[in-house]
Short mmCIF file of C-alpha atoms in Angstrom, two decimals:
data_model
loop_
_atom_site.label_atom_id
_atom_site.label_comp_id
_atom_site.label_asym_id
_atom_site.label_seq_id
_atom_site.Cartn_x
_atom_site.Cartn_y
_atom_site.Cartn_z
CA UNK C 1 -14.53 6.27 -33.82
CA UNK C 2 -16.15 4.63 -30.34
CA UNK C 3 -14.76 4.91 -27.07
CA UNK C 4 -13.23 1.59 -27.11
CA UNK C 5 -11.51 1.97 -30.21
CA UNK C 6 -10.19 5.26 -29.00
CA UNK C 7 -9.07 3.34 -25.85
CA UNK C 8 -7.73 0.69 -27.46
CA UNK C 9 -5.78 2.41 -29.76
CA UNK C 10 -1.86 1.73 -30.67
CA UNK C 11 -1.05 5.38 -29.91
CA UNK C 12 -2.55 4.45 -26.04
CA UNK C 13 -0.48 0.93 -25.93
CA UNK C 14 2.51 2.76 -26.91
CA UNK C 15 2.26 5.60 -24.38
CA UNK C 16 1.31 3.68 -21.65
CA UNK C 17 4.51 1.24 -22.28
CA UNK C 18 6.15 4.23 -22.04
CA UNK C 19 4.79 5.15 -18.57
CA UNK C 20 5.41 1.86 -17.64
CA UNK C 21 8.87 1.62 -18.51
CA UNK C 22 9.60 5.07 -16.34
CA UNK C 23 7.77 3.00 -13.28
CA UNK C 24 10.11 -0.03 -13.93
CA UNK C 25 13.14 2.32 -14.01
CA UNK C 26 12.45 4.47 -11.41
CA UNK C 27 12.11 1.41 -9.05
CA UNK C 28 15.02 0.10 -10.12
CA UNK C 29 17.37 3.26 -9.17
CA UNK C 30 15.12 3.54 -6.12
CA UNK C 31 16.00 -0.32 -5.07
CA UNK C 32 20.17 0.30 -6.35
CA UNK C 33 20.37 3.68 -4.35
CA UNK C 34 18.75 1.92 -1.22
CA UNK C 35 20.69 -1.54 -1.24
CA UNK C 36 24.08 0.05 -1.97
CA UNK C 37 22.87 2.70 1.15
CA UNK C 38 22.15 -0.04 3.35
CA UNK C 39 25.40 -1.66 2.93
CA UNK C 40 27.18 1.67 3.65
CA UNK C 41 25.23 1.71 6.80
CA UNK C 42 25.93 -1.55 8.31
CA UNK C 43 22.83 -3.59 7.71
CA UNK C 44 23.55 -7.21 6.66
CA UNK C 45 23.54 -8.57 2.95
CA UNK C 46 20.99 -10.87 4.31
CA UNK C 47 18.54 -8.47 5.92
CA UNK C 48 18.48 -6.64 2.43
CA UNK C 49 17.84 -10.07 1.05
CA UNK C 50 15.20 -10.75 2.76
CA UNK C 51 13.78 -7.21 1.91
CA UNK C 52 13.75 -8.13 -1.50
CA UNK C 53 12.80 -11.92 -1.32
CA UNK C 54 10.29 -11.22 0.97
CA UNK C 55 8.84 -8.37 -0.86
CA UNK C 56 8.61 -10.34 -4.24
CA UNK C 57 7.50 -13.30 -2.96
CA UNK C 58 4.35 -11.94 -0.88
CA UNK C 59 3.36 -9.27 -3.81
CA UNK C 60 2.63 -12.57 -5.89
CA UNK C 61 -0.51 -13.17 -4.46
CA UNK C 62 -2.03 -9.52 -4.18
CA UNK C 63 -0.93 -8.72 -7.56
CA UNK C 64 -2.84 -11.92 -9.31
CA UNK C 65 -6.04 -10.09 -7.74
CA UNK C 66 -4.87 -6.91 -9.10
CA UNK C 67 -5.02 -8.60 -12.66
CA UNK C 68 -8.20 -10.04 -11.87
CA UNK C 69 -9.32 -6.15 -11.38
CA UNK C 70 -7.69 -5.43 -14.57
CA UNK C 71 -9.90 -7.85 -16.74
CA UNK C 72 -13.41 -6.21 -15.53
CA UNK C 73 -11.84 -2.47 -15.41
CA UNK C 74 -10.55 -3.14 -19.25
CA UNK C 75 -14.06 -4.38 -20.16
CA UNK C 76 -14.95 -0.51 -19.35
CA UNK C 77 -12.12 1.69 -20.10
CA UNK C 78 -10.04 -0.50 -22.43
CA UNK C 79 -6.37 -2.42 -21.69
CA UNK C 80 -4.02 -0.22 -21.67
CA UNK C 81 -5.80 3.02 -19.49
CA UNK C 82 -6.27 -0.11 -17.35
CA UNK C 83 -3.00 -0.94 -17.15
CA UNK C 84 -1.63 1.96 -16.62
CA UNK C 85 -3.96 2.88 -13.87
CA UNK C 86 -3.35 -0.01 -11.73
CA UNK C 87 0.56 0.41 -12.21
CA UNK C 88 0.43 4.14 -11.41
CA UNK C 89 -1.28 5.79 -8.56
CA UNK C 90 -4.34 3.32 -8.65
CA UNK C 91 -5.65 0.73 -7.04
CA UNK C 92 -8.45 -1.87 -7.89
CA UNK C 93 -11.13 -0.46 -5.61
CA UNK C 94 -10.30 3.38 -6.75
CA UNK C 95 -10.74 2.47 -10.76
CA UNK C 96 -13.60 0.72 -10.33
CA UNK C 97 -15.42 3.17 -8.44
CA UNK C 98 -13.39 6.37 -10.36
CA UNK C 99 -14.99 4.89 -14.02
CA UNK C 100 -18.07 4.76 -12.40
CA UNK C 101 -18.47 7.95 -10.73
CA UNK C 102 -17.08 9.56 -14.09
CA UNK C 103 -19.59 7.78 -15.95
CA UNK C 104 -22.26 9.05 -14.13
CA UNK C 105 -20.81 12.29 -13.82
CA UNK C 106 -21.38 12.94 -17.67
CA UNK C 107 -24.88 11.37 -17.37
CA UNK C 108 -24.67 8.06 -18.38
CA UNK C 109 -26.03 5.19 -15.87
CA UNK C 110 -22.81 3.30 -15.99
CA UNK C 111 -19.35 3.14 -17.66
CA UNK C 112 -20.89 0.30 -19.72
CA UNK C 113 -23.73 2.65 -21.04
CA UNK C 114 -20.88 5.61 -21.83
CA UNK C 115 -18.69 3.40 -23.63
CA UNK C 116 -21.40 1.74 -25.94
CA UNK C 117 -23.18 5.44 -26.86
CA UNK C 118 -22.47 7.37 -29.93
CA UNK C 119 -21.29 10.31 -27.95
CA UNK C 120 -18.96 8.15 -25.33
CA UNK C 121 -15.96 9.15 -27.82
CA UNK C 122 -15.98 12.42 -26.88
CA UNK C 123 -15.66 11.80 -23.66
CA UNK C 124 -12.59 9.66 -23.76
CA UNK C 125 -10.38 12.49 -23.20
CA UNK C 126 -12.37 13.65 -20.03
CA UNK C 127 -12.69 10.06 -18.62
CA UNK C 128 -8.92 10.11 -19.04
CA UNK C 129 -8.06 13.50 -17.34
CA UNK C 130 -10.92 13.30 -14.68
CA UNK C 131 -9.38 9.78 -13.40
CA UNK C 132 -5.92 10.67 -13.14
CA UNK C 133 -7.01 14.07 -11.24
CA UNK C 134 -9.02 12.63 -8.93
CA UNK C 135 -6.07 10.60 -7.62
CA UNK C 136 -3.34 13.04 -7.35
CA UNK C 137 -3.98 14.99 -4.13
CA UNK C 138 -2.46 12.08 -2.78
CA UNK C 139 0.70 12.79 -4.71
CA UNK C 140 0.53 16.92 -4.85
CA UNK C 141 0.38 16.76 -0.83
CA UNK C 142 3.25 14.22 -0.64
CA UNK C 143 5.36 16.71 -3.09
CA UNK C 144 4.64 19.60 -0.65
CA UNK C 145 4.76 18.06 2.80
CA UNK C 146 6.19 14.92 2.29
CA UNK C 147 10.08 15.88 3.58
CA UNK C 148 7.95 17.43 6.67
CA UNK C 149 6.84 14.28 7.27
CA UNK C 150 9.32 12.49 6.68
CA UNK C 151 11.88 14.53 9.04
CA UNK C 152 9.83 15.21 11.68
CA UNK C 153 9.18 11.29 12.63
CA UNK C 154 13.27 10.82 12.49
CA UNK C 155 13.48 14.29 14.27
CA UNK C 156 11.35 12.83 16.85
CA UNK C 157 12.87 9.70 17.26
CA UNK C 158 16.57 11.39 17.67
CA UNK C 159 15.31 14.43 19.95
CA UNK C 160 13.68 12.13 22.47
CA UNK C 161 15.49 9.07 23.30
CA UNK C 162 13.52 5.60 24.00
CA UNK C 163 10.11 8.04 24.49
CA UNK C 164 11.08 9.30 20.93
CA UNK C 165 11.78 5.33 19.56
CA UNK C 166 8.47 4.46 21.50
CA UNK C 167 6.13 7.05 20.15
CA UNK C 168 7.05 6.43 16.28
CA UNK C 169 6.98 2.48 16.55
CA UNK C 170 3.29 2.55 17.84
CA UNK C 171 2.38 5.16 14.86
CA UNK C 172 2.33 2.01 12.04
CA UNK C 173 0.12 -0.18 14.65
CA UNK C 174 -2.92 2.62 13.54
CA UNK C 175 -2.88 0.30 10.46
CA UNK C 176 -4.28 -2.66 12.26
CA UNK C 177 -6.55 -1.10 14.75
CA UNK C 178 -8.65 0.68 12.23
CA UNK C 179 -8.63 -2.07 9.15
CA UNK C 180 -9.14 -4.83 11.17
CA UNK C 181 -12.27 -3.99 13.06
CA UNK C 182 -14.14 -2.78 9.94
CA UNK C 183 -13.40 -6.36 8.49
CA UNK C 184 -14.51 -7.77 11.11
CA UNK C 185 -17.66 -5.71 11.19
CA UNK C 186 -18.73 -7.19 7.65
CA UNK C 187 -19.76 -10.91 9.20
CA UNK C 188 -19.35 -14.16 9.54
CA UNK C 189 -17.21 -15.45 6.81
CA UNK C 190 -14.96 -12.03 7.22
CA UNK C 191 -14.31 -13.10 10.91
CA UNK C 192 -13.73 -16.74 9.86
CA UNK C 193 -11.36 -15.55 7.06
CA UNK C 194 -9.62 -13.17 9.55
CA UNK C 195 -9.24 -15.84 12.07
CA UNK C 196 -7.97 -18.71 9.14
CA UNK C 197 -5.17 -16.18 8.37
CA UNK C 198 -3.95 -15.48 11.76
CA UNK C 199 -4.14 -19.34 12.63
CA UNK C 200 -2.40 -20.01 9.32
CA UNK C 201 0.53 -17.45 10.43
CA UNK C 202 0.72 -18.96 13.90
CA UNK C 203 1.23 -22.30 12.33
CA UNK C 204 3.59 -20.82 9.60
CA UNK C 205 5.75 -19.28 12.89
CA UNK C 206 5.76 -22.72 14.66
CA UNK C 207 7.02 -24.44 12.22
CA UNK C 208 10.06 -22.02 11.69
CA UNK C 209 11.02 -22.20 15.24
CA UNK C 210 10.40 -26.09 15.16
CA UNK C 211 12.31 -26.90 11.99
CA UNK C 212 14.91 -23.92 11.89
CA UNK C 213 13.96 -23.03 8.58
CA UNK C 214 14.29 -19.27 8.45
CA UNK C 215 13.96 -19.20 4.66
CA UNK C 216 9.83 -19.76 5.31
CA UNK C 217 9.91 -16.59 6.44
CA UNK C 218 9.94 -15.01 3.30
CA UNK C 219 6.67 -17.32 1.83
CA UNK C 220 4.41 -16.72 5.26
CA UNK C 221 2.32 -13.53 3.87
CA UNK C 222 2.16 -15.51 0.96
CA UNK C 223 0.91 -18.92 2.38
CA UNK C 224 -1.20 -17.19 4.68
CA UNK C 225 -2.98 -14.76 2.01
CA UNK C 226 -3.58 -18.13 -0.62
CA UNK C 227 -5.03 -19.76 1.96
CA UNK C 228 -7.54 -17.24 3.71
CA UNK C 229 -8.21 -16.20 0.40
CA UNK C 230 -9.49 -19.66 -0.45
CA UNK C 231 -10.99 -20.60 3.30
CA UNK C 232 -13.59 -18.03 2.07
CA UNK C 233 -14.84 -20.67 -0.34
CA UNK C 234 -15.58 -22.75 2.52
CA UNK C 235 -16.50 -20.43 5.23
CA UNK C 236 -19.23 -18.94 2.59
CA UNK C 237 -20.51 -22.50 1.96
CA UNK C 238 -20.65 -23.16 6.01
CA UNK C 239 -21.85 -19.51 7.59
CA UNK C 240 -22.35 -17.32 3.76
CA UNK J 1 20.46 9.41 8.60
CA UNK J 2 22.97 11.31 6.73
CA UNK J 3 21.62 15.19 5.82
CA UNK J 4 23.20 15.20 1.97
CA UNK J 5 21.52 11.70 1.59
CA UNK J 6 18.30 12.52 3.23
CA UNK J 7 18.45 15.74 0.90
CA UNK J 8 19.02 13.52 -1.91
CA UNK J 9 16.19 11.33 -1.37
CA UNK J 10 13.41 14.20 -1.13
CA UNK J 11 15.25 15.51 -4.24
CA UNK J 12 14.53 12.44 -6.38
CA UNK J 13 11.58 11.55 -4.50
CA UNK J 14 9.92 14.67 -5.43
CA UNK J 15 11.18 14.83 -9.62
CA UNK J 16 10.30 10.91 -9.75
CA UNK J 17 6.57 11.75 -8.46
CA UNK J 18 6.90 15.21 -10.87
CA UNK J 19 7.83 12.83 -14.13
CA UNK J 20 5.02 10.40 -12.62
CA UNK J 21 2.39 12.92 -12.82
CA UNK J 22 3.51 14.20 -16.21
CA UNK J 23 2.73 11.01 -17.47
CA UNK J 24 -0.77 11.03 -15.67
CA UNK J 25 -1.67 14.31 -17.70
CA UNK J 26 0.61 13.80 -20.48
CA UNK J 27 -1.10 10.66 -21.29
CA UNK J 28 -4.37 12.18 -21.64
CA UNK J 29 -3.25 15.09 -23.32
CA UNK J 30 -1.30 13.79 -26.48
CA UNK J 31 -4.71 11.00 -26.50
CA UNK J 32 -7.23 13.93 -26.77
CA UNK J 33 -4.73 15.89 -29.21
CA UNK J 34 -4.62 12.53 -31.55
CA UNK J 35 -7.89 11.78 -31.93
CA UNK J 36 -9.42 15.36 -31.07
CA UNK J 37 -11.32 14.38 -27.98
CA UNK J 38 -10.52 17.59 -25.84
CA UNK J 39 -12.93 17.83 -23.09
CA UNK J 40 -15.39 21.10 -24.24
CA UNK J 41 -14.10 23.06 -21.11
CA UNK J 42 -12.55 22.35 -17.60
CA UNK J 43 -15.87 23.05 -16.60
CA UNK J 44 -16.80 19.49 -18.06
CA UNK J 45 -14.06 17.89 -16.55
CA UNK J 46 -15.16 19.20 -13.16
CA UNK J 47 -18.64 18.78 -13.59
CA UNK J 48 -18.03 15.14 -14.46
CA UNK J 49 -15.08 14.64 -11.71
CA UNK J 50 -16.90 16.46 -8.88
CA UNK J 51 -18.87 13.97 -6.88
CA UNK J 52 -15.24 11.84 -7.49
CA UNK J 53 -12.93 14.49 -6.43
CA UNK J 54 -15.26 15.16 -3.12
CA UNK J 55 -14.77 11.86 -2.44
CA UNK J 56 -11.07 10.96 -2.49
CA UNK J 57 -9.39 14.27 -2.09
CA UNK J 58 -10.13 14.39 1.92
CA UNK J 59 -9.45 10.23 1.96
CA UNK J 60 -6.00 11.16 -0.45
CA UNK J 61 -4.57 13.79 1.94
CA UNK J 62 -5.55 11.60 5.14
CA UNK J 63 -3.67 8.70 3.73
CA UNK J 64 -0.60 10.62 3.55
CA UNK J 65 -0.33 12.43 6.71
CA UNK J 66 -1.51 8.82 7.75
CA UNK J 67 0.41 6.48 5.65
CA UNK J 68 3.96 8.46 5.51
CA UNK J 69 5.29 8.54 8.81
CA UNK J 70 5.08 4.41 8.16
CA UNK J 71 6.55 4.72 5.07
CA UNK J 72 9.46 7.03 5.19
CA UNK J 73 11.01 8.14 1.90
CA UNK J 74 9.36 5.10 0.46
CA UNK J 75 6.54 7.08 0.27
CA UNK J 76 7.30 8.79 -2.84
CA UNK J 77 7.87 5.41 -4.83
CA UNK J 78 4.40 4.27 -3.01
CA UNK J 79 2.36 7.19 -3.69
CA UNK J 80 3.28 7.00 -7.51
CA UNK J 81 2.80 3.33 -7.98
CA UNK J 82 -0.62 2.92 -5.66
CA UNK J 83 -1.95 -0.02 -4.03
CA UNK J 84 -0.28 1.46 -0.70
CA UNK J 85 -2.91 -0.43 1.69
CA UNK J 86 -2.83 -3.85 0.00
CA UNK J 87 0.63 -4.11 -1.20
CA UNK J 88 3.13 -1.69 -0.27
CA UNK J 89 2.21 -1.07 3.87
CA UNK J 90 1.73 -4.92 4.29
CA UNK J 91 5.45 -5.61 2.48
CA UNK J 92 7.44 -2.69 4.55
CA UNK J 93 5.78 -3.97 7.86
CA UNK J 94 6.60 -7.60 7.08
CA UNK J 95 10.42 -6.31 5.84
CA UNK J 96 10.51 -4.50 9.12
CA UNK J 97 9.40 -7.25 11.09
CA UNK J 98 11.47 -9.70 8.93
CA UNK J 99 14.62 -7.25 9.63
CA UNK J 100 14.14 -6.27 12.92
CA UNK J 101 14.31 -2.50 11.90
CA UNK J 102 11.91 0.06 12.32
CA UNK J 103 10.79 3.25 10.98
CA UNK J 104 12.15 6.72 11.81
CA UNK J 105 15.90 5.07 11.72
CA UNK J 106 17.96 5.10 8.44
CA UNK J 107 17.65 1.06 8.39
CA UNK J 108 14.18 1.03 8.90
CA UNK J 109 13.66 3.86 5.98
CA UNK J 110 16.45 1.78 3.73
CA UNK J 111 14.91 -1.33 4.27
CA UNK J 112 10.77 0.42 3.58
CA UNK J 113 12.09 1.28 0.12
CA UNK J 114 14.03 -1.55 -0.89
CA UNK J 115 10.60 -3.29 -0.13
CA UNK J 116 7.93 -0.83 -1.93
CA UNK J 117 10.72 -0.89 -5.03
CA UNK J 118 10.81 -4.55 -4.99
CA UNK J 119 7.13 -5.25 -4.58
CA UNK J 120 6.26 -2.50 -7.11
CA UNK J 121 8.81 -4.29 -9.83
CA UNK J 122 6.91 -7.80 -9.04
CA UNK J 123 3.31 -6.06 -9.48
CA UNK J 124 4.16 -4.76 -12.35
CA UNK J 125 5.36 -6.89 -14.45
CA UNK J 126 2.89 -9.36 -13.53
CA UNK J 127 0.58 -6.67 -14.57
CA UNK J 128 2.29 -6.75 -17.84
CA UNK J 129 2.04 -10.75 -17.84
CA UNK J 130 -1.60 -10.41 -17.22
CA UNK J 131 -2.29 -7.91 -20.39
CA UNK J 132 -0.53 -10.12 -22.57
CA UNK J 133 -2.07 -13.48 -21.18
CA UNK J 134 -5.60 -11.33 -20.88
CA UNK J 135 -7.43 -13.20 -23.69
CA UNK J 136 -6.51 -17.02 -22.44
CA UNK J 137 -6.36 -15.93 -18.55
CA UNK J 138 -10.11 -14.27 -18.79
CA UNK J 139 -12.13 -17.39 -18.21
CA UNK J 140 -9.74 -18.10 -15.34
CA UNK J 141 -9.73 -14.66 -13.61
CA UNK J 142 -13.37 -14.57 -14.06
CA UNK J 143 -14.36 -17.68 -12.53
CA UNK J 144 -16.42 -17.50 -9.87
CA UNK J 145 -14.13 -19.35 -7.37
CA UNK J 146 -11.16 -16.86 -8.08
CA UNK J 147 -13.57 -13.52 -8.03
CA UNK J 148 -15.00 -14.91 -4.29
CA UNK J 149 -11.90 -15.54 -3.32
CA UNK J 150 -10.04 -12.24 -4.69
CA UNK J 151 -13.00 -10.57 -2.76
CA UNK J 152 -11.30 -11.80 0.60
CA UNK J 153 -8.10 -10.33 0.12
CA UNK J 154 -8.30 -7.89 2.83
CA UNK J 155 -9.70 -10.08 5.71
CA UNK J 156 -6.61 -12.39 4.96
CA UNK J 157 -3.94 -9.81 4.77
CA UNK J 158 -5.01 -8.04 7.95
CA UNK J 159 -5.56 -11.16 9.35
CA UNK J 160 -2.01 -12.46 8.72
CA UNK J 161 -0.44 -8.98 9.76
CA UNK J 162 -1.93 -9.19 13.19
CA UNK J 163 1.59 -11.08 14.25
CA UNK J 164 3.59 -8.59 12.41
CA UNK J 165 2.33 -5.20 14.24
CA UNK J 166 1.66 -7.72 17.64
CA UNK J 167 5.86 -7.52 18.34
CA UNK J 168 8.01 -5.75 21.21
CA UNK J 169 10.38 -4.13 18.43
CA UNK J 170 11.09 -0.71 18.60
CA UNK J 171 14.45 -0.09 16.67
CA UNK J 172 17.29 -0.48 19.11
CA UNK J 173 14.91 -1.05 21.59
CA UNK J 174 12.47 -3.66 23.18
CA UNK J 175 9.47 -2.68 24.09
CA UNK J 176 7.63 -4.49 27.04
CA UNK J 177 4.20 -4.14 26.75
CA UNK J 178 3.69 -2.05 23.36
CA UNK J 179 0.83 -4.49 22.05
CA UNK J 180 -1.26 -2.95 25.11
CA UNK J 181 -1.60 0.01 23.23
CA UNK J 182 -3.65 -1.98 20.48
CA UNK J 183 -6.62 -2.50 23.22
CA UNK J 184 -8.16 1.44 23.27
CA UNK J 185 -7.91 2.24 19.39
CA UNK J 186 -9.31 -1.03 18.62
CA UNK J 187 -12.58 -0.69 20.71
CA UNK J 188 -12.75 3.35 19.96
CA UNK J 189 -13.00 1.92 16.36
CA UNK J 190 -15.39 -0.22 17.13
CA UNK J 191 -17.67 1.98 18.78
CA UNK J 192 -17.16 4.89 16.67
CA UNK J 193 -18.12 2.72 13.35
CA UNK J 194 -21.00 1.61 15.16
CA UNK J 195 -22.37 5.04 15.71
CA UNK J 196 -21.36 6.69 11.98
CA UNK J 197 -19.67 4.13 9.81
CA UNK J 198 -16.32 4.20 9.13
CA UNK J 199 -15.99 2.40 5.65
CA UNK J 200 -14.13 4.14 2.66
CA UNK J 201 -12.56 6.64 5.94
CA UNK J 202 -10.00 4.56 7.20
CA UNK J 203 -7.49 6.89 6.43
CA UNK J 204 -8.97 9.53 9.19
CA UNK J 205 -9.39 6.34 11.29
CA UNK J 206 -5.63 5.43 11.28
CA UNK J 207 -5.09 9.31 11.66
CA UNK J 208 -7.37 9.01 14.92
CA UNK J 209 -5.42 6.03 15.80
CA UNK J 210 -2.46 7.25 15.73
CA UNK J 211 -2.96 10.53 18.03
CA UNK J 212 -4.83 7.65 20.59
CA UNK J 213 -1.67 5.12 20.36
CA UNK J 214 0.88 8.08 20.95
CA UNK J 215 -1.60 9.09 24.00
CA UNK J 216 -2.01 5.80 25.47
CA UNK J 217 1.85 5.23 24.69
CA UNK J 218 2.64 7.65 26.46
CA UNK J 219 0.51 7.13 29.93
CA UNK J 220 1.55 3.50 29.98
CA UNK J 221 5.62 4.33 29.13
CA UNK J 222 4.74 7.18 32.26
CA UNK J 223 3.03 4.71 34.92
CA UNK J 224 6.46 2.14 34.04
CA UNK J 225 3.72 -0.51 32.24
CA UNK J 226 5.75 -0.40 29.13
CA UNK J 227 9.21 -0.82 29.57
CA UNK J 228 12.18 -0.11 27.24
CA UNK J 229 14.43 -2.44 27.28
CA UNK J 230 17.99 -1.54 24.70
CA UNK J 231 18.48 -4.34 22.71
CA UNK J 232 22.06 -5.24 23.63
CA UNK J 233 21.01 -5.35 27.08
CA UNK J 234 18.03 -7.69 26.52
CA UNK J 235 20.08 -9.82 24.96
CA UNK J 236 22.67 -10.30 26.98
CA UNK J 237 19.95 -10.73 29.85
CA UNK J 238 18.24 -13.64 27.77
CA UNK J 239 21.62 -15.32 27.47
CA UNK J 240 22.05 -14.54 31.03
CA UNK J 241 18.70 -16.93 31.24
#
């Protein structure tokens, strides 16, 4: 049996499915437990609307790119292992790079070389287990200090008045500062793509408070990801 | 937040990421027991994992001492499902903007993992969509227009986030002046990527960032440049106007 066919297999399908179907329900007591808490604490049947409509609509967009990673990374490690690692854990960039480095960690030049050999079969198993291992530090260290974490940002937001509300609501800006330089740092058509998107928003924001339409709100991320996305095609043509 | 409830989140937090990583290994397991492709030893997995496991086992702790005071409880769903930078953080920040909530307050935590739960349903069943449409969708999603322009995903999303982080909310309060704590980090980036390279370590970047914007915070809130305002009063002030 090849690699492929190993990785292919029915028996795979089936018990990713499976994994799939926890991910689905998990989310789904996750998102009942949260909704019927935020009604029990006040907040209004429209902010947890626009949670979820808001949510749903901008994930649209990042997720088609996501399945556009899942065509080349099932060209190298077969559909459902695929799957199943860009609905749990993974993300595009990680699998890539993670079926590469364990490629080339059994010897083989790339994925593409492992899967097509005689021996690659053999390896399945270890592809398998050295992929999913190399991703769940993240997880382990969550299980162990996550409530830390967790309670020490609420505990100092309660133990320290508006200093205590100040200090966590500038911890999520950290985001921006250090993404959006190294974007910028890549060139021209990065910058141009950068600046498309926050023009885009600006517009997006003006026409809300023009119009009154608050339901754009939910379709902004949306708008404005589509359309830097696709400025690139024309910034690459101009400055590429 | 209520303790029982906060106790109950970790709780099911913690056996949801458990059952998630059973299925990780499990996976694997009953595969290599099927078709008898054990690896020879753990040695060979580690040999073969090594170089990988240098690699993201520093970036995987940074981004959750980075990424989890963000998230809040969400970040047990998140962690599980991945895709935290380019799906999950962008949809709780644009919830929390959306909302007017924040994190470290029970409506700001609520609202994070309504969002990540939501999001993470979307993804995947357009994941699913994308398996089963995989043969006809191919020449599509392999286009050269679509695979430039999936390339540019980040630039756009940080790009259209700038407006969400650039905002004076701070739970129940206003905060005058915040976005002046985006100047320092930004150029300290800047510089420091310019001297050793920051790519594929942005999670000890936005760790770095985040001890700098408390710092800065914290000067600024001391010398009265940033001012905290409680909501009711600033807007019963803006009426006043």
């Amino acid at each position: 049996m090849k690699f492929l066919e190993i990785m292919n297999s029915p028996l795979l399908f089936i018990l990713v499915e499976l994994g799939i179907l926890y991910v689905l329900l998990f989310c789904g007591v996750t998102l009942f437990r949260s909704y019927r808490h935020g009604v029990e604490i006040g907040l209004t049947k429209q902010q947890l609307k626009t949670a979820i409509t808001s949510s749903v609509i901008y994930s649209i967009v990042p997720s088609i790119s996501i399945v556009v990673g899942l065509v080349s990374l099932s060209t190298a490690i077969g559909i459902p292992w695929a799957q199943f690692r860009l609905s749990v854990v993974g993300a595009v960039t990680y699998e890539l790079m993670a079926a590469e480095m364990a490629a080339t960690g059994a010897g083989y030049e790339s994925m593409a070389e492992l899967a097509a050999s005689a021996e690659g079969a053999s390896l399945a198993g270890t592809v398998m287990f050295v992929m999913s291992i190399g991703i769940l530090a993240g997880c382990i260290a969550l299980l162990l200090f996550g409530p830390r974490i967790i309670e020490g940002v609420s505990g100092l937001r309660s133990k320290h008045g508006e200093w205590g509300a100040l200090m966590t609501g500038v911890l999520s800006m950290a985001i921006i500062e250090a993404f959006l330089p190294m974007q910028l740092v890549k060139g021209p058509v990065f910058i141009a793509v950068v600046a498309t998107s926050i023009g885009v928003t600006l517009l997006q924001v003006l026409l809300v408070k023009v119009t009154g339409w608050k339901w754009w709100n939910n379709f902004i991320m949306a708008v404005t990801l589509l359309v830097g996305m696709g400025s690139s095609l024309l910034w690459l043509q101009l400055l590429g | 937040m209520d303790k029982k409830y906060e106790k109950s989140l970790h709780i099911v937090g913690r056996l949801g990421l458990l059952i998630g990583i059973s299925f990780m290994l499990g996976i694997p397991a009953i595969t290599c027991a099927s078709f008898d492709v054990w690896p020879a030893s753990v040695g060979e997995v580690l040999t073969v994992g090594g170089s990988l496991l240098l690699v993201f086992l520093p970036t995987a702790l940074a981004e959750v001492v980075s990424y989890t005071p963000v998230l809040g409880s969400s970040a047990y769903i998140t962690f599980l499902t991945g895709n935290v930078l380019n799906l999950k953080l962008p949809c709780v920040i644009n919830s929390h903007s959306l909302t007017g909530t924040t994190q470290g307050t029970d409506e700001g935590d609520t609202i994070a993992s309504i969002s990540v739960a939501a999001s993470t349903i979307t993804t995947t069943v357009i994941i699913i969509i994308g398996v089963l449409l995989l043969v006809p969708l191919e020449p599509i999603l392999t286009s050269p227009v679509v695979s430039t322009a999936a390339g540019y995903l980040l630039p756009s999303l940080f790009g259209g986030m700038v407006l969400s982080f650039a905002n004076e909310n701070c739970g129940e309060y206003i905060a005058k002046g915040k976005n002046l704590v985006m100047i320092l980090p930004i150029i300290l980036v800047f510089i420091v990527n310019a001297i050793y390279p920051l790519s594929g370590k942005e999670g000890f970047a936005v760790l770095g960032c985040m001890v700098v914007n408390v710092l800065v915070a914290w000067v600024l809130y001391k010398k009265g440049i940033i001012k905290m305002i409680p909501k009711e009063k600033a807007s019963k002030e803006e009426k006043a106007e």
